[in-house]
Coordinates of N, CA and C in Angstrom, one line a residue:
X1 N -60.4 -36.2 27.7 CA -61.3 -35.1 27.5 C -62.7 -35.5 27.8
X2 N -63.1 -36.8 27.5 CA -64.5 -37.2 27.8 C -64.7 -37.3 29.3
X3 N -63.7 -37.6 30.1 CA -63.9 -37.6 31.5 C -64.2 -36.2 32.0
X4 N -63.5 -35.2 31.5 CA -63.6 -33.8 32.0 C -64.9 -33.2 31.4
X5 N -65.2 -33.6 30.1 CA -66.4 -33.0 29.4 C -67.0 -34.1 28.6
X6 N -68.0 -34.8 29.2 CA -68.7 -35.9 28.5 C -69.3 -35.4 27.2
X7 N -69.5 -34.2 27.0 CA -70.1 -33.7 25.7 C -69.1 -33.2 24.7
X8 N -67.8 -33.5 24.9 CA -66.8 -33.1 24.0 C -67.0 -33.6 22.6
X9 N -66.8 -32.7 21.7 CA -67.1 -33.1 20.3 C -65.9 -33.9 19.7
X10 N -66.2 -34.5 18.6 CA -65.1 -35.3 17.9 C -64.0 -34.3 17.4
X11 N -64.4 -33.1 17.0 CA -63.4 -32.1 16.5 C -62.5 -31.7 17.7
X12 N -63.0 -31.5 18.9 CA -62.2 -31.1 20.0 C -61.3 -32.3 20.5
X13 N -61.9 -33.5 20.4 CA -61.1 -34.7 20.8 C -59.9 -34.8 19.8
X14 N -60.2 -34.7 18.5 CA -59.2 -34.8 17.5 C -58.1 -33.7 17.7
X15 N -58.5 -32.5 18.0 CA -57.5 -31.4 18.2 C -56.7 -31.7 19.4
X16 N -57.3 -32.2 20.5 CA -56.5 -32.5 21.7 C -55.5 -33.6 21.4
X17 N -55.9 -34.6 20.5 CA -55.0 -35.7 20.2 C -54.0 -35.3 19.1
X18 N -54.1 -34.1 18.5 CA -53.2 -33.6 17.5 C -53.4 -34.3 16.2
X19 N -54.6 -34.7 15.9 CA -54.9 -35.2 14.6 C -56.1 -34.5 14.0
X20 N -56.3 -34.6 12.7 CA -57.4 -34.1 12.0 C -58.7 -34.8 12.4
X21 N -59.8 -34.1 12.5 CA -61.0 -34.8 12.9 C -61.4 -35.9 11.9
X22 N -61.0 -35.8 10.6 CA -61.3 -36.8 9.6 C -60.6 -38.1 10.0
X23 N -59.4 -38.0 10.7 CA -58.7 -39.2 11.1 C -59.6 -40.0 12.2
X24 N -60.2 -39.2 13.1 CA -61.1 -39.8 14.1 C -62.3 -40.4 13.4
X25 N -62.9 -39.7 12.5 CA -64.1 -40.1 11.8 C -63.8 -41.4 10.9
X26 N -62.6 -41.6 10.5 CA -62.3 -42.8 9.7 C -62.4 -44.0 10.6
X27 N -62.2 -43.8 11.8 CA -62.2 -45.0 12.8 C -63.6 -45.1 13.5
X28 N -64.2 -43.9 13.8 CA -65.5 -43.8 14.5 C -66.4 -42.9 13.7
X29 N -67.6 -43.5 13.3 CA -68.5 -42.7 12.5 C -69.1 -41.5 13.3
X30 N -69.2 -41.7 14.6 CA -69.8 -40.6 15.4 C -69.3 -40.7 16.8
X31 N -69.6 -39.7 17.6 CA -69.1 -39.7 19.0 C -69.6 -40.9 19.8
X32 N -70.8 -41.3 19.6 CA -71.4 -42.4 20.3 C -70.6 -43.7 20.0
X33 N -70.2 -43.8 18.7 CA -69.4 -45.0 18.4 C -68.0 -45.0 19.1
X34 N -67.4 -43.8 19.3 CA -66.2 -43.7 20.0 C -66.5 -44.1 21.5
X35 N -67.6 -43.6 22.1 CA -67.9 -44.0 23.4 C -68.2 -45.5 23.5
X36 N -68.8 -46.1 22.5 CA -69.1 -47.5 22.5 C -67.8 -48.3 22.5
X37 N -66.8 -47.8 21.8 CA -65.5 -48.5 21.8 C -64.8 -48.5 23.1
X38 N -65.0 -47.4 23.8 CA -64.4 -47.2 25.2 C -65.1 -48.2 26.1
X39 N -66.4 -48.3 26.1 CA -67.2 -49.2 26.9 C -66.9 -50.6 26.6
X40 N -66.7 -50.9 25.3 CA -66.4 -52.2 24.8 C -65.1 -52.6 25.4
X41 N -64.1 -51.7 25.5 CA -62.8 -52.1 26.1 C -63.0 -52.5 27.6
X42 N -63.9 -51.8 28.3 CA -64.1 -52.2 29.7 C -64.7 -53.6 29.8
X43 N -65.7 -53.9 29.0 CA -66.4 -55.2 29.0 C -65.4 -56.3 28.6
X44 N -64.6 -56.0 27.6 CA -63.5 -56.9 27.2 C -62.5 -57.2 28.3
X45 N -62.2 -56.2 29.1 CA -61.2 -56.3 30.2 C -61.8 -57.3 31.2
X46 N -63.1 -57.2 31.5 CA -63.7 -58.1 32.4 C -63.7 -59.5 31.9
X47 N -64.1 -59.6 30.7 CA -64.2 -61.0 30.1 C -62.8 -61.6 30.0
X48 N -61.8 -60.8 29.7 CA -60.4 -61.4 29.6 C -59.8 -61.8 31.0
X49 N -60.5 -61.5 32.1 CA -60.0 -62.0 33.4 C -60.3 -63.5 33.6
X50 N -61.2 -64.0 32.8 CA -61.5 -65.5 32.9 C -62.0 -65.8 34.3
X51 N -63.0 -65.1 34.7 CA -63.4 -65.3 36.1 C -64.0 -66.7 36.4
X52 N -64.5 -67.4 35.4 CA -65.0 -68.7 35.7 C -63.9 -69.8 35.6
X53 N -62.9 -69.6 34.7 CA -61.9 -70.6 34.5 C -60.7 -70.6 35.4
X54 N -60.2 -69.4 35.6 CA -58.9 -69.3 36.3 C -59.1 -69.5 37.8
X55 N -58.0 -69.9 38.5 CA -58.1 -70.0 39.9 C -58.5 -68.6 40.5
X56 N -59.2 -68.6 41.6 CA -59.8 -67.3 42.1 C -58.8 -66.2 42.3
X57 N -57.7 -66.5 42.9 CA -56.7 -65.4 43.2 C -56.1 -64.9 41.9
X58 N -55.9 -65.8 40.9 CA -55.3 -65.4 39.6 C -56.4 -64.5 38.9
X59 N -57.6 -65.0 38.8 CA -58.7 -64.3 38.1 C -58.9 -62.9 38.8
X60 N -58.9 -62.9 40.1 CA -59.1 -61.6 40.8 C -58.0 -60.6 40.4
X61 N -56.8 -61.0 40.4 CA -55.7 -60.1 40.1 C -55.8 -59.7 38.6
X62 N -56.1 -60.6 37.8 CA -56.2 -60.2 36.3 C -57.4 -59.2 36.1
X63 N -58.5 -59.5 36.8 CA -59.7 -58.6 36.7 C -59.3 -57.2 37.2
X64 N -58.7 -57.1 38.4 CA -58.4 -55.8 38.9 C -57.4 -55.1 38.1
X65 N -56.3 -55.8 37.6 CA -55.3 -55.2 36.8 C -55.9 -54.6 35.5
X66 N -56.8 -55.4 34.9 CA -57.4 -55.0 33.6 C -58.3 -53.8 33.8
X67 N -59.1 -53.8 34.9 CA -60.0 -52.7 35.1 C -59.2 -51.4 35.4
X68 N -58.1 -51.5 36.2 CA -57.3 -50.4 36.5 C -56.7 -49.8 35.2
X69 N -56.2 -50.6 34.4 CA -55.7 -50.1 33.1 C -56.7 -49.4 32.3
X70 N -57.9 -50.0 32.2 CA -59.0 -49.4 31.4 C -59.4 -48.0 32.0
X71 N -59.6 -48.0 33.4 CA -60.0 -46.8 34.1 C -58.9 -45.7 33.9
X72 N -57.7 -46.0 33.8 CA -56.7 -45.0 33.6 C -56.6 -44.6 32.2
X73 N -56.8 -45.5 31.2 CA -56.7 -45.1 29.8 C -57.9 -44.3 29.4
X74 N -59.1 -44.7 29.8 CA -60.4 -44.1 29.5 C -61.2 -43.8 30.7
X75 N -60.9 -42.7 31.4 CA -61.6 -42.4 32.6 C -62.9 -41.6 32.3
X76 N -63.9 -42.4 31.8 CA -65.1 -41.7 31.4 C -66.3 -42.2 32.3
X77 N -67.4 -41.5 32.2 CA -68.5 -41.8 33.1 C -69.1 -43.1 32.6
X78 N -69.0 -44.1 33.5 CA -69.4 -45.5 33.1 C -71.0 -45.6 33.2
X79 N -71.6 -44.7 33.8 CA -73.1 -44.7 33.8 C -73.7 -44.6 32.4
X80 N -72.9 -44.0 31.5 CA -73.4 -43.8 30.2 C -73.4 -45.1 29.4
X81 N -72.7 -46.1 30.0 CA -72.8 -47.5 29.3 C -74.2 -48.0 29.3
X82 N -75.0 -47.5 30.2 CA -76.4 -48.0 30.3 C -77.3 -47.5 29.1
X83 N -76.8 -46.4 28.4 CA -77.6 -45.9 27.4 C -77.6 -46.7 26.1
X84 N -76.6 -47.5 25.9 CA -76.5 -48.3 24.7 C -77.0 -49.7 25.1
X85 N -78.1 -50.2 24.4 CA -78.7 -51.5 24.8 C -77.7 -52.6 24.7
X86 N -76.9 -52.7 23.6 CA -76.0 -53.8 23.5 C -75.0 -53.8 24.6
X87 N -74.4 -52.6 24.8 CA -73.3 -52.5 25.8 C -73.9 -52.8 27.2
X88 N -75.1 -52.3 27.4 CA -75.8 -52.5 28.7 C -76.0 -53.9 29.0
X89 N -76.5 -54.7 28.0 CA -76.7 -56.1 28.2 C -75.4 -56.8 28.5
X90 N -74.3 -56.5 27.8 CA -73.0 -57.1 28.1 C -72.5 -56.7 29.4
X91 N -72.7 -55.4 29.8 CA -72.3 -54.9 31.1 C -73.0 -55.6 32.2
X92 N -74.4 -55.8 32.0 CA -75.2 -56.5 33.0 C -74.7 -57.9 33.2
X93 N -74.4 -58.6 32.1 CA -73.8 -59.9 32.1 C -72.5 -60.0 32.9
X94 N -71.7 -58.9 32.6 CA -70.4 -58.9 33.4 C -70.6 -58.6 34.9
X95 N -71.5 -57.8 35.2 CA -71.8 -57.6 36.6 C -72.3 -58.9 37.3
X96 N -73.1 -59.6 36.6 CA -73.5 -60.9 37.1 C -72.4 -61.9 37.2
X97 N -71.5 -61.8 36.2 CA -70.3 -62.7 36.2 C -69.4 -62.4 37.4
X98 N -69.2 -61.1 37.7 CA -68.3 -60.6 38.8 C -69.0 -61.1 40.1
X99 N -70.3 -60.9 40.2 CA -70.9 -61.4 41.5 C -70.8 -62.9 41.7
X100 N -71.0 -63.6 40.6 CA -70.8 -65.1 40.7 C -69.4 -65.4 41.1
X101 N -68.4 -64.7 40.5 CA -67.0 -64.9 40.9 C -66.8 -64.6 42.4
X102 N -67.4 -63.5 42.9 CA -67.3 -63.1 44.3 C -67.9 -64.3 45.2
X103 N -69.0 -64.8 44.8 CA -69.6 -65.9 45.5 C -68.6 -67.1 45.5
X104 N -68.0 -67.4 44.4 CA -67.0 -68.5 44.3 C -65.8 -68.2 45.2
X105 N -65.4 -67.0 45.2 CA -64.2 -66.7 46.1 C -64.7 -66.9 47.6
X106 N -65.9 -66.6 47.9 CA -66.4 -66.8 49.3 C -66.5 -68.3 49.6
X107 N -67.1 -69.0 48.6 CA -67.3 -70.5 48.8 C -66.0 -71.2 49.0
X108 N -64.9 -70.7 48.3 CA -63.6 -71.3 48.3 C -62.8 -70.9 49.6
X109 N -63.4 -70.0 50.4 CA -62.8 -69.6 51.6 C -61.8 -68.4 51.5
X110 N -61.8 -67.7 50.4 CA -60.8 -66.6 50.2 C -61.4 -65.3 50.8
X111 N -62.7 -65.2 51.0 CA -63.2 -64.0 51.6 C -63.7 -64.4 53.0
X112 N -63.6 -63.5 53.9 CA -64.0 -63.7 55.3 C -65.5 -63.8 55.4
X113 N -65.9 -64.7 56.2 CA -67.4 -65.0 56.3 C -68.0 -64.2 57.5
X114 N -67.1 -63.5 58.3 CA -67.6 -62.8 59.4 C -68.0 -61.3 59.1
X115 N -68.0 -61.0 57.8 CA -68.3 -59.7 57.4 C -69.8 -59.7 56.8
X116 N -70.5 -58.6 56.8 CA -71.8 -58.5 56.3 C -71.8 -59.0 54.8
X117 N -72.8 -59.8 54.5 CA -72.9 -60.4 53.1 C -72.8 -59.4 52.0
X118 N -73.3 -58.2 52.2 CA -73.3 -57.1 51.1 C -72.0 -56.4 51.1
X119 N -71.1 -56.6 52.0 CA -69.9 -55.8 52.1 C -68.9 -56.0 51.0
X120 N -68.6 -57.3 50.7 CA -67.5 -57.6 49.7 C -67.8 -57.1 48.3
X121 N -69.1 -57.2 47.9 CA -69.4 -56.8 46.5 C -69.1 -55.4 46.2
X122 N -69.6 -54.4 46.9 CA -69.3 -53.0 46.6 C -67.9 -52.6 47.0
X123 N -67.3 -53.3 47.8 CA -65.9 -52.9 48.3 C -64.9 -53.0 47.2
X124 N -65.0 -54.1 46.4 CA -64.0 -54.3 45.3 C -64.0 -53.1 44.3
X125 N -65.1 -52.7 43.7 CA -65.0 -51.6 42.8 C -64.4 -50.3 43.4
X126 N -64.7 -50.1 44.7 CA -64.2 -48.9 45.4 C -62.7 -49.0 45.5
X127 N -62.2 -50.2 45.9 CA -60.7 -50.3 45.9 C -60.1 -50.2 44.6
X128 N -60.7 -50.7 43.5 CA -60.2 -50.6 42.2 C -60.1 -49.1 41.8
X129 N -61.2 -48.4 42.1 CA -61.2 -47.0 41.7 C -60.2 -46.2 42.5
X130 N -60.0 -46.4 43.8 CA -58.9 -45.8 44.5 C -57.5 -46.1 43.9
X131 N -57.3 -47.3 43.6 CA -56.0 -47.7 43.0 C -55.8 -47.1 41.7
X132 N -56.8 -47.0 40.9 CA -56.7 -46.5 39.5 C -56.4 -45.0 39.5
X133 N -57.0 -44.3 40.5 CA -56.9 -42.8 40.4 C -56.0 -42.2 41.5
X134 N -55.8 -42.9 42.6 CA -55.0 -42.3 43.7 C -53.6 -43.0 43.8
X135 N -53.4 -44.1 43.1 CA -52.1 -44.7 43.1 C -51.5 -44.8 41.7
X136 N -51.6 -43.6 41.0 CA -51.1 -43.5 39.6 C -49.7 -43.8 39.5
X137 N -48.9 -43.6 40.5 CA -47.5 -43.9 40.5 C -47.2 -45.4 40.3
X138 N -48.2 -46.3 40.6 CA -48.0 -47.7 40.5 C -48.5 -48.2 39.1
X139 N -47.8 -49.2 38.6 CA -48.3 -49.8 37.3 C -49.6 -50.5 37.6
X140 N -50.4 -50.8 36.6 CA -51.7 -51.5 36.9 C -51.4 -52.8 37.6
X141 N -50.3 -53.5 37.3 CA -50.0 -54.7 38.0 C -49.7 -54.5 39.5
X142 N -48.9 -53.5 39.8 CA -48.6 -53.2 41.1 C -49.8 -52.7 41.9
X143 N -50.6 -51.9 41.3 CA -51.8 -51.4 41.9 C -52.8 -52.6 42.2
X144 N -52.8 -53.5 41.3 CA -53.6 -54.7 41.5 C -53.1 -55.5 42.7
X145 N -51.8 -55.6 42.8 CA -51.2 -56.3 44.0 C -51.8 -55.7 45.3
X146 N -51.8 -54.4 45.4 CA -52.3 -53.7 46.6 C -53.8 -53.9 46.8
X147 N -54.6 -53.8 45.7 CA -56.0 -54.1 45.8 C -56.3 -55.5 46.2
X148 N -55.7 -56.5 45.6 CA -56.0 -57.9 45.9 C -55.6 -58.2 47.3
X149 N -54.4 -57.7 47.8 CA -54.0 -57.9 49.1 C -55.0 -57.3 50.1
X150 N -55.4 -56.1 49.8 CA -56.3 -55.4 50.7 C -57.7 -56.1 50.7
X151 N -58.1 -56.5 49.5 CA -59.4 -57.1 49.4 C -59.5 -58.5 50.1
X152 N -58.4 -59.3 50.0 CA -58.4 -60.6 50.6 C -58.0 -60.6 52.0
X153 N -57.2 -59.6 52.5 CA -56.7 -59.7 53.8 C -57.0 -58.5 54.7
X154 N -57.7 -57.5 54.1 CA -58.1 -56.3 54.9 C -56.9 -55.4 55.3
X155 N -57.2 -54.4 56.0 CA -56.2 -53.5 56.4 C -55.9 -53.5 57.9
X156 N -56.8 -54.2 58.6 CA -56.6 -54.4 60.1 C -56.1 -55.8 60.5
X157 N -55.8 -55.9 61.7 CA -55.4 -57.2 62.2 C -56.7 -57.9 62.7
X158 N -56.9 -59.1 62.2 CA -58.1 -59.8 62.6 C -58.1 -60.1 64.1
X159 N -59.3 -59.9 64.7 CA -59.5 -60.3 66.1 C -59.3 -61.7 66.3
X160 N -58.7 -62.1 67.4 CA -58.6 -63.5 67.8 C -60.0 -63.9 68.4
X161 N -60.6 -64.8 67.9 CA -61.9 -65.2 68.3 C -61.9 -65.9 69.7
X162 N -60.8 -66.5 70.1 CA -60.7 -67.1 71.4 C -60.5 -66.1 72.5
X163 N -60.2 -64.9 72.2 CA -59.9 -63.9 73.2 C -61.2 -63.2 73.5
X164 N -61.3 -62.8 74.8 CA -62.5 -61.9 75.2 C -62.3 -60.5 74.6
X165 N -63.3 -59.8 74.4 CA -63.2 -58.4 74.0 C -62.3 -57.6 75.0
X166 N -61.6 -56.6 74.5 CA -60.7 -55.8 75.4 C -61.3 -55.3 76.7
X167 N -62.6 -54.9 76.7 CA -63.2 -54.4 77.9 C -63.4 -55.5 78.9
X168 N -63.5 -56.8 78.5 CA -63.7 -57.8 79.5 C -62.4 -58.4 80.0
X169 N -61.4 -58.4 79.2 CA -60.1 -59.0 79.6 C -59.6 -58.4 80.9
X170 N -59.1 -59.2 81.7 CA -58.5 -58.7 83.0 C -59.5 -58.4 84.1
X171 N -60.8 -58.5 83.8 CA -61.8 -58.3 84.8 C -62.0 -59.6 85.5
X172 N -62.3 -59.6 86.8 CA -62.6 -60.8 87.6 C -64.1 -60.8 87.8
X173 N -64.6 -62.0 87.6 CA -66.1 -62.1 87.7 C -66.5 -62.2 89.2

């Protein structure tokens, strides 16, 4: 409901869930607290990937799988995470952590170095978003398999560096 209507009330959320609004209020004092719990789940999913400790390929898969699961469970406007100072600080720390992880993946040779430097960073969240919402028939683990393979290997056949470009091949100088 919050994805469709970010202004949805606790009463309407409770009705949609088939529970009394008092049930929701026992767990969350207000709507903002409910949103905070949702954003907390996303931050926790990132932290649980162990981006610093785990081998790059393992951490990447864990990160993608966790985020896909959270995106499917709570498809809310993530920009609202910035409104809560505590969540925003943790989110900013997670963004920095993911960027450091991406640099580690590049340093360890898992990412192509012939792509523009700014390309790999924004590409990963886009792939995760596509997998979360357009590959709903796949489990989060299966969708993560697709994302990780696409992210690490691309969708095209790499050019052979030793070959001339197609326009030059076969021409006599």
